[in-house]
mmCIF file with all atom_site columns, C-alpha atoms in Angstrom:
data_model
loop_
_atom_site.group_PDB
_atom_site.id
_atom_site.type_symbol
_atom_site.label_atom_id
_atom_site.label_alt_id
_atom_site.label_comp_id
_atom_site.label_asym_id
_atom_site.label_entity_id
_atom_site.label_seq_id
_atom_site.pdbx_PDB_ins_code
_atom_site.Cartn_x
_atom_site.Cartn_y
_atom_site.Cartn_z
_atom_site.occupancy
_atom_site.B_iso_or_equiv
_atom_site.pdbx_formal_charge
_atom_site.auth_seq_id
_atom_site.auth_comp_id
_atom_site.auth_asym_id
_atom_site.auth_atom_id
_atom_site.pdbx_PDB_model_num
ATOM 1   C CA . MET A 1 1   ? 0.004   23.160  -12.961 1.00 96.00 ? 1   MET A CA 1
ATOM 2   C CA . ASN A 1 2   ? -3.193  22.915  -10.894 1.00 98.00 ? 2   ASN A CA 1
ATOM 3   C CA . ILE A 1 3   ? -2.615  20.873  -7.763  1.00 98.00 ? 3   ILE A CA 1
ATOM 4   C CA . VAL A 1 4   ? -5.553  19.796  -5.591  1.00 98.00 ? 4   VAL A CA 1
ATOM 5   C CA . PHE A 1 5   ? -5.119  18.391  -2.098  1.00 97.00 ? 5   PHE A CA 1
ATOM 6   C CA . TYR A 1 6   ? -8.176  16.538  -0.856  1.00 96.00 ? 6   TYR A CA 1
ATOM 7   C CA . SER A 1 7   ? -9.210  15.196  2.512   1.00 90.00 ? 7   SER A CA 1
ATOM 8   C CA . THR A 1 8   ? -12.451 13.477  3.388   1.00 88.00 ? 8   THR A CA 1
ATOM 9   C CA . CYS A 1 9   ? -13.998 12.507  6.671   1.00 77.00 ? 9   CYS A CA 1
ATOM 10  C CA . SER A 1 10  ? -16.744 9.920   6.911   1.00 65.00 ? 10  SER A CA 1
ATOM 11  C CA . THR A 1 11  ? -17.564 10.975  10.456  1.00 69.00 ? 11  THR A CA 1
ATOM 12  C CA . VAL A 1 12  ? -19.569 14.046  11.381  1.00 69.00 ? 12  VAL A CA 1
ATOM 13  C CA . PHE A 1 13  ? -17.030 16.435  12.875  1.00 73.00 ? 13  PHE A CA 1
ATOM 14  C CA . ASP A 1 14  ? -18.012 18.608  15.819  1.00 76.00 ? 14  ASP A CA 1
ATOM 15  C CA . GLY A 1 15  ? -15.385 21.232  16.547  1.00 78.00 ? 15  GLY A CA 1
ATOM 16  C CA . THR A 1 16  ? -17.203 22.337  19.694  1.00 81.00 ? 16  THR A CA 1
ATOM 17  C CA . THR A 1 17  ? -16.393 19.055  21.452  1.00 80.00 ? 17  THR A CA 1
ATOM 18  C CA . PHE A 1 18  ? -13.160 18.092  19.707  1.00 74.00 ? 18  PHE A CA 1
ATOM 19  C CA . HIS A 1 19  ? -10.334 20.598  19.308  1.00 73.00 ? 19  HIS A CA 1
ATOM 20  C CA . TYR A 1 20  ? -6.940  20.195  17.717  1.00 72.00 ? 20  TYR A CA 1
ATOM 21  C CA . GLU A 1 21  ? -4.272  22.657  16.711  1.00 76.00 ? 21  GLU A CA 1
ATOM 22  C CA . ASN A 1 22  ? -1.508  22.275  14.175  1.00 76.00 ? 22  ASN A CA 1
ATOM 23  C CA . LEU A 1 23  ? 1.886   23.741  14.972  1.00 83.00 ? 23  LEU A CA 1
ATOM 24  C CA . PRO A 1 24  ? 3.236   25.077  12.772  1.00 89.00 ? 24  PRO A CA 1
ATOM 25  C CA . LEU A 1 25  ? -0.042  26.234  11.260  1.00 91.00 ? 25  LEU A CA 1
ATOM 26  C CA . ASN A 1 26  ? -1.126  24.592  8.018   1.00 92.00 ? 26  ASN A CA 1
ATOM 27  C CA . LYS A 1 27  ? -1.423  28.127  6.654   1.00 94.00 ? 27  LYS A CA 1
ATOM 28  C CA . SER A 1 28  ? 2.325   28.712  7.084   1.00 93.00 ? 28  SER A CA 1
ATOM 29  C CA . LYS A 1 29  ? 3.191   25.342  5.523   1.00 94.00 ? 29  LYS A CA 1
ATOM 30  C CA . LEU A 1 30  ? 1.019   26.149  2.510   1.00 95.00 ? 30  LEU A CA 1
ATOM 31  C CA . GLU A 1 31  ? 2.540   29.620  2.180   1.00 96.00 ? 31  GLU A CA 1
ATOM 32  C CA . THR A 1 32  ? 6.003   28.062  2.137   1.00 96.00 ? 32  THR A CA 1
ATOM 33  C CA . LEU A 1 33  ? 4.826   25.703  -0.611  1.00 96.00 ? 33  LEU A CA 1
ATOM 34  C CA . ILE A 1 34  ? 3.503   28.649  -2.639  1.00 96.00 ? 34  ILE A CA 1
ATOM 35  C CA . GLN A 1 35  ? 6.780   30.543  -2.210  1.00 96.00 ? 35  GLN A CA 1
ATOM 36  C CA . LEU A 1 36  ? 8.773   27.528  -3.379  1.00 97.00 ? 36  LEU A CA 1
ATOM 37  C CA . TYR A 1 37  ? 6.503   26.826  -6.366  1.00 97.00 ? 37  TYR A CA 1
ATOM 38  C CA . PRO A 1 38  ? 4.904   30.125  -7.444  1.00 96.00 ? 38  PRO A CA 1
ATOM 39  C CA . GLU A 1 39  ? 4.229   28.778  -10.938 1.00 97.00 ? 39  GLU A CA 1
ATOM 40  C CA . HIS A 1 40  ? 1.611   26.324  -9.603  1.00 98.00 ? 40  HIS A CA 1
ATOM 41  C CA . ASN A 1 41  ? -1.975  26.836  -8.420  1.00 98.00 ? 41  ASN A CA 1
ATOM 42  C CA . PHE A 1 42  ? -3.066  25.103  -5.215  1.00 98.00 ? 42  PHE A CA 1
ATOM 43  C CA . SER A 1 43  ? -6.560  24.146  -4.059  1.00 98.00 ? 43  SER A CA 1
ATOM 44  C CA . ILE A 1 44  ? -7.932  22.248  -1.091  1.00 97.00 ? 44  ILE A CA 1
ATOM 45  C CA . VAL A 1 45  ? -11.131 20.210  -1.203  1.00 97.00 ? 45  VAL A CA 1
ATOM 46  C CA . ALA A 1 46  ? -12.007 18.991  2.266   1.00 93.00 ? 46  ALA A CA 1
ATOM 47  C CA . GLN A 1 47  ? -14.654 17.924  4.677   1.00 89.00 ? 47  GLN A CA 1
ATOM 48  C CA . LEU A 1 48  ? -14.104 19.024  8.260   1.00 84.00 ? 48  LEU A CA 1
ATOM 49  C CA . PRO A 1 49  ? -11.816 18.576  10.048  1.00 83.00 ? 49  PRO A CA 1
ATOM 50  C CA . GLY A 1 50  ? -9.484  18.508  7.032   1.00 81.00 ? 50  GLY A CA 1
ATOM 51  C CA . ILE A 1 51  ? -6.661  17.437  9.290   1.00 79.00 ? 51  ILE A CA 1
ATOM 52  C CA . PHE A 1 52  ? -3.160  18.230  7.910   1.00 85.00 ? 52  PHE A CA 1
ATOM 53  C CA . LEU A 1 53  ? -4.738  20.876  5.619   1.00 89.00 ? 53  LEU A CA 1
ATOM 54  C CA . LEU A 1 54  ? -7.027  23.204  7.573   1.00 90.00 ? 54  LEU A CA 1
ATOM 55  C CA . ASP A 1 55  ? -6.552  25.412  10.608  1.00 89.00 ? 55  ASP A CA 1
ATOM 56  C CA . LEU A 1 56  ? -9.864  25.398  12.476  1.00 86.00 ? 56  LEU A CA 1
ATOM 57  C CA . CYS A 1 57  ? -11.366 27.213  15.378  1.00 84.00 ? 57  CYS A CA 1
ATOM 58  C CA . GLY A 1 58  ? -14.365 25.119  16.372  1.00 84.00 ? 58  GLY A CA 1
ATOM 59  C CA . ASN A 1 59  ? -16.203 24.298  13.147  1.00 81.00 ? 59  ASN A CA 1
ATOM 60  C CA . GLU A 1 60  ? -14.886 27.290  11.201  1.00 84.00 ? 60  GLU A CA 1
ATOM 61  C CA . LEU A 1 61  ? -11.828 27.766  9.024   1.00 86.00 ? 61  LEU A CA 1
ATOM 62  C CA . ASN A 1 62  ? -9.697  30.059  11.176  1.00 87.00 ? 62  ASN A CA 1
ATOM 63  C CA . GLN A 1 63  ? -6.574  30.615  9.073   1.00 90.00 ? 63  GLN A CA 1
ATOM 64  C CA . LYS A 1 64  ? -6.313  30.730  5.272   1.00 92.00 ? 64  LYS A CA 1
ATOM 65  C CA . SER A 1 65  ? -3.350  30.955  2.995   1.00 92.00 ? 65  SER A CA 1
ATOM 66  C CA . GLU A 1 66  ? -3.781  33.777  0.463   1.00 90.00 ? 66  GLU A CA 1
ATOM 67  C CA . GLY A 1 67  ? -2.652  31.743  -2.537  1.00 92.00 ? 67  GLY A CA 1
ATOM 68  C CA . VAL A 1 68  ? -4.856  28.689  -1.913  1.00 97.00 ? 68  VAL A CA 1
ATOM 69  C CA . LYS A 1 69  ? -8.426  28.130  -3.109  1.00 97.00 ? 69  LYS A CA 1
ATOM 70  C CA . TYR A 1 70  ? -10.503 26.444  -0.384  1.00 97.00 ? 70  TYR A CA 1
ATOM 71  C CA . GLU A 1 71  ? -13.558 24.275  -1.112  1.00 96.00 ? 71  GLU A CA 1
ATOM 72  C CA . LEU A 1 72  ? -15.133 23.041  2.130   1.00 93.00 ? 72  LEU A CA 1
ATOM 73  C CA . LEU A 1 73  ? -17.769 20.357  1.702   1.00 92.00 ? 73  LEU A CA 1
ATOM 74  C CA . SER A 1 74  ? -20.529 19.252  4.040   1.00 87.00 ? 74  SER A CA 1
ATOM 75  C CA . SER A 1 75  ? -19.984 16.197  6.209   1.00 84.00 ? 75  SER A CA 1
ATOM 76  C CA . ASP A 1 76  ? -22.615 14.251  4.259   1.00 87.00 ? 76  ASP A CA 1
ATOM 77  C CA . SER A 1 77  ? -20.990 14.783  0.842   1.00 91.00 ? 77  SER A CA 1
ATOM 78  C CA . THR A 1 78  ? -20.757 11.538  -1.118  1.00 92.00 ? 78  THR A CA 1
ATOM 79  C CA . THR A 1 79  ? -17.693 10.234  -2.929  1.00 92.00 ? 79  THR A CA 1
ATOM 80  C CA . SER A 1 80  ? -19.393 11.216  -6.213  1.00 95.00 ? 80  SER A CA 1
ATOM 81  C CA . GLU A 1 81  ? -20.017 14.786  -5.034  1.00 96.00 ? 81  GLU A CA 1
ATOM 82  C CA . ILE A 1 82  ? -16.462 15.145  -3.778  1.00 96.00 ? 82  ILE A CA 1
ATOM 83  C CA . SER A 1 83  ? -15.065 13.691  -7.006  1.00 97.00 ? 83  SER A CA 1
ATOM 84  C CA . GLU A 1 84  ? -17.178 16.076  -9.088  1.00 97.00 ? 84  GLU A CA 1
ATOM 85  C CA . LYS A 1 85  ? -15.945 19.058  -7.048  1.00 98.00 ? 85  LYS A CA 1
ATOM 86  C CA . ILE A 1 86  ? -12.313 18.027  -7.584  1.00 98.00 ? 86  ILE A CA 1
ATOM 87  C CA . ILE A 1 87  ? -12.896 17.420  -11.311 1.00 98.00 ? 87  ILE A CA 1
ATOM 88  C CA . SER A 1 88  ? -14.498 20.888  -11.630 1.00 98.00 ? 88  SER A CA 1
ATOM 89  C CA . LEU A 1 89  ? -11.173 22.418  -10.504 1.00 98.00 ? 89  LEU A CA 1
ATOM 90  C CA . ASN A 1 90  ? -9.436  20.857  -13.541 1.00 98.00 ? 90  ASN A CA 1
ATOM 91  C CA . PRO A 1 91  ? -6.448  19.523  -11.603 1.00 98.00 ? 91  PRO A CA 1
ATOM 92  C CA . SER A 1 92  ? -3.205  18.391  -13.180 1.00 98.00 ? 92  SER A CA 1
ATOM 93  C CA . ILE A 1 93  ? -2.846  16.146  -10.154 1.00 98.00 ? 93  ILE A CA 1
ATOM 94  C CA . ALA A 1 94  ? -4.953  15.389  -7.072  1.00 98.00 ? 94  ALA A CA 1
ATOM 95  C CA . ILE A 1 95  ? -3.209  14.387  -3.862  1.00 97.00 ? 95  ILE A CA 1
ATOM 96  C CA . SER A 1 96  ? -5.040  12.579  -1.078  1.00 94.00 ? 96  SER A CA 1
ATOM 97  C CA . ILE A 1 97  ? -4.261  13.749  2.457   1.00 90.00 ? 97  ILE A CA 1
ATOM 98  C CA . THR A 1 98  ? -5.989  11.086  4.523   1.00 80.00 ? 98  THR A CA 1
ATOM 99  C CA . GLY A 1 99  ? -6.771  11.940  8.130   1.00 70.00 ? 99  GLY A CA 1
ATOM 100 C CA . PHE A 1 100 ? -7.264  9.655   11.091  1.00 65.00 ? 100 PHE A CA 1
ATOM 101 C CA . PHE A 1 101 ? -10.725 10.077  12.557  1.00 59.00 ? 101 PHE A CA 1
ATOM 102 C CA . ARG A 1 102 ? -12.982 7.183   13.523  1.00 58.00 ? 102 ARG A CA 1
ATOM 103 C CA . PRO A 1 103 ? -13.809 4.935   11.782  1.00 57.00 ? 103 PRO A CA 1
ATOM 104 C CA . PHE A 1 104 ? -10.159 4.895   10.748  1.00 59.00 ? 104 PHE A CA 1
ATOM 105 C CA . ASP A 1 105 ? -10.496 2.341   7.949   1.00 59.00 ? 105 ASP A CA 1
ATOM 106 C CA . TRP A 1 106 ? -13.160 4.253   6.042   1.00 65.00 ? 106 TRP A CA 1
ATOM 107 C CA . GLN A 1 107 ? -11.111 7.449   5.755   1.00 72.00 ? 107 GLN A CA 1
ATOM 108 C CA . GLY A 1 108 ? -8.506  5.922   3.461   1.00 78.00 ? 108 GLY A CA 1
ATOM 109 C CA . ILE A 1 109 ? -11.015 3.744   1.642   1.00 84.00 ? 109 ILE A CA 1
ATOM 110 C CA . LYS A 1 110 ? -13.188 6.781   0.886   1.00 87.00 ? 110 LYS A CA 1
ATOM 111 C CA . ASP A 1 111 ? -10.154 8.686   -0.415  1.00 90.00 ? 111 ASP A CA 1
ATOM 112 C CA . GLY A 1 112 ? -9.273  5.618   -2.519  1.00 92.00 ? 112 GLY A CA 1
ATOM 113 C CA . LEU A 1 113 ? -12.788 5.498   -4.019  1.00 94.00 ? 113 LEU A CA 1
ATOM 114 C CA . ILE A 1 114 ? -12.461 9.157   -4.968  1.00 96.00 ? 114 ILE A CA 1
ATOM 115 C CA . ALA A 1 115 ? -9.048  8.458   -6.489  1.00 96.00 ? 115 ALA A CA 1
ATOM 116 C CA . GLU A 1 116 ? -10.575 5.730   -8.671  1.00 96.00 ? 116 GLU A CA 1
ATOM 117 C CA . LYS A 1 117 ? -13.197 8.166   -10.009 1.00 97.00 ? 117 LYS A CA 1
ATOM 118 C CA . LEU A 1 118 ? -10.566 10.812  -10.680 1.00 98.00 ? 118 LEU A CA 1
ATOM 119 C CA . ILE A 1 119 ? -8.356  8.336   -12.550 1.00 97.00 ? 119 ILE A CA 1
ATOM 120 C CA . GLN A 1 120 ? -11.364 7.293   -14.669 1.00 97.00 ? 120 GLN A CA 1
ATOM 121 C CA . ASN A 1 121 ? -11.639 10.970  -15.627 1.00 97.00 ? 121 ASN A CA 1
ATOM 122 C CA . GLY A 1 122 ? -8.006  11.138  -16.740 1.00 97.00 ? 122 GLY A CA 1
ATOM 123 C CA . ILE A 1 123 ? -6.657  12.910  -13.655 1.00 98.00 ? 123 ILE A CA 1
ATOM 124 C CA . LYS A 1 124 ? -3.315  11.913  -12.195 1.00 98.00 ? 124 LYS A CA 1
ATOM 125 C CA . VAL A 1 125 ? -3.688  10.963  -8.548  1.00 97.00 ? 125 VAL A CA 1
ATOM 126 C CA . LEU A 1 126 ? -1.374  10.365  -5.629  1.00 96.00 ? 126 LEU A CA 1
ATOM 127 C CA . ALA A 1 127 ? -3.349  8.197   -3.198  1.00 92.00 ? 127 ALA A CA 1
ATOM 128 C CA . ASN A 1 128 ? -3.565  4.697   -1.828  1.00 89.00 ? 128 ASN A CA 1
ATOM 129 C CA . SER A 1 129 ? -5.928  2.418   -3.695  1.00 88.00 ? 129 SER A CA 1
ATOM 130 C CA . VAL A 1 130 ? -8.977  0.922   -2.025  1.00 86.00 ? 130 VAL A CA 1
ATOM 131 C CA . GLN A 1 131 ? -7.241  -2.462  -2.155  1.00 90.00 ? 131 GLN A CA 1
ATOM 132 C CA . THR A 1 132 ? -4.114  -1.100  -0.439  1.00 88.00 ? 132 THR A CA 1
ATOM 133 C CA . GLN A 1 133 ? -6.167  0.625   2.259   1.00 84.00 ? 133 GLN A CA 1
ATOM 134 C CA . THR A 1 134 ? -8.144  -2.560  2.903   1.00 84.00 ? 134 THR A CA 1
ATOM 135 C CA . ILE A 1 135 ? -5.001  -4.689  3.191   1.00 87.00 ? 135 ILE A CA 1
ATOM 136 C CA . CYS A 1 136 ? -3.310  -2.179  5.502   1.00 82.00 ? 136 CYS A CA 1
ATOM 137 C CA . PHE A 1 137 ? -6.246  -1.929  7.854   1.00 82.00 ? 137 PHE A CA 1
ATOM 138 C CA . ASP A 1 138 ? -7.041  -5.644  8.226   1.00 83.00 ? 138 ASP A CA 1
ATOM 139 C CA . LYS A 1 139 ? -4.368  -7.480  10.234  1.00 86.00 ? 139 LYS A CA 1
ATOM 140 C CA . ILE A 1 140 ? -5.084  -10.860 8.616   1.00 89.00 ? 140 ILE A CA 1
ATOM 141 C CA . LEU A 1 141 ? -4.954  -9.390  5.105   1.00 90.00 ? 141 LEU A CA 1
ATOM 142 C CA . THR A 1 142 ? -1.721  -7.572  6.008   1.00 89.00 ? 142 THR A CA 1
ATOM 143 C CA . GLN A 1 143 ? -0.110  -10.761 7.288   1.00 92.00 ? 143 GLN A CA 1
ATOM 144 C CA . ASN A 1 144 ? -1.282  -12.771 4.254   1.00 92.00 ? 144 ASN A CA 1
ATOM 145 C CA . PHE A 1 145 ? 0.028   -10.095 1.888   1.00 93.00 ? 145 PHE A CA 1
ATOM 146 C CA . LEU A 1 146 ? 3.421   -10.012 3.597   1.00 94.00 ? 146 LEU A CA 1
ATOM 147 C CA . GLU A 1 147 ? 3.716   -13.836 3.611   1.00 94.00 ? 147 GLU A CA 1
ATOM 148 C CA . THR A 1 148 ? 2.678   -14.038 -0.056  1.00 95.00 ? 148 THR A CA 1
ATOM 149 C CA . ASN A 1 149 ? 5.398   -11.518 -0.915  1.00 96.00 ? 149 ASN A CA 1
ATOM 150 C CA . ASN A 1 150 ? 8.108   -13.427 0.993   1.00 96.00 ? 150 ASN A CA 1
ATOM 151 C CA . PHE A 1 151 ? 8.366   -11.180 4.045   1.00 95.00 ? 151 PHE A CA 1
ATOM 152 C CA . SER A 1 152 ? 9.271   -12.876 7.284   1.00 93.00 ? 152 SER A CA 1
ATOM 153 C CA . VAL A 1 153 ? 6.296   -12.603 9.637   1.00 91.00 ? 153 VAL A CA 1
ATOM 154 C CA . PRO A 1 154 ? 5.798   -14.174 13.071  1.00 89.00 ? 154 PRO A CA 1
ATOM 155 C CA . LYS A 1 155 ? 3.242   -16.913 13.488  1.00 85.00 ? 155 LYS A CA 1
ATOM 156 C CA . SER A 1 156 ? 0.046   -15.538 14.896  1.00 83.00 ? 156 SER A CA 1
ATOM 157 C CA . ILE A 1 157 ? -3.528  -16.329 15.761  1.00 83.00 ? 157 ILE A CA 1
ATOM 158 C CA . SER A 1 158 ? -6.346  -13.962 14.971  1.00 80.00 ? 158 SER A CA 1
ATOM 159 C CA . VAL A 1 159 ? -9.353  -13.841 17.284  1.00 81.00 ? 159 VAL A CA 1
ATOM 160 C CA . ASN A 1 160 ? -12.485 -12.254 15.863  1.00 74.00 ? 160 ASN A CA 1
#
C-alpha cells in the first residue's frame, strides 16, 4: 500500500526567524512506523514547515528517514499543484497532517480542498472536509452546529 502524508502551509515560512524542534524527531517516529509496517510505502508531500512531519534546520530538511520519499513544495504551490503531486505518487490513501501556522483557519481549509480533489480522482483520504474546518474555526458556526445537533451549549453573544 502506498501511503502519502501531506501538509500544506498557506503562509511563507522563514526558518531563519522562526525555529521549532520536534522531540522525539519526526525521523524516529517515521522509522518506527516503517519498522511496524514494512509492507507499506510511505511518502511525504509538504510545504515548509511541514510541522509534525519534517525535521528542519532553518529552511532546510535536516533529518530524513531512509524509507520515506520526501516531496517538498514551494510556499506558493497551489492546491491544484499539490493535488497533482500527490496524485502522481499513486497513493492508496492520503492522510492530511494539518499544521497550525497563521492564518490558522486556512491551513485546514487548504488541506480540505486538496482532499476534495484527491477524492474526485478516486483516492481514499483521511482529512477534515472544508465544511468541517469552516465550522470548527468559526465560533458562531460551531455553536449553531452544536445546538442543531442537540448539544447543550451556554448562551452567548458574539461581537464582530
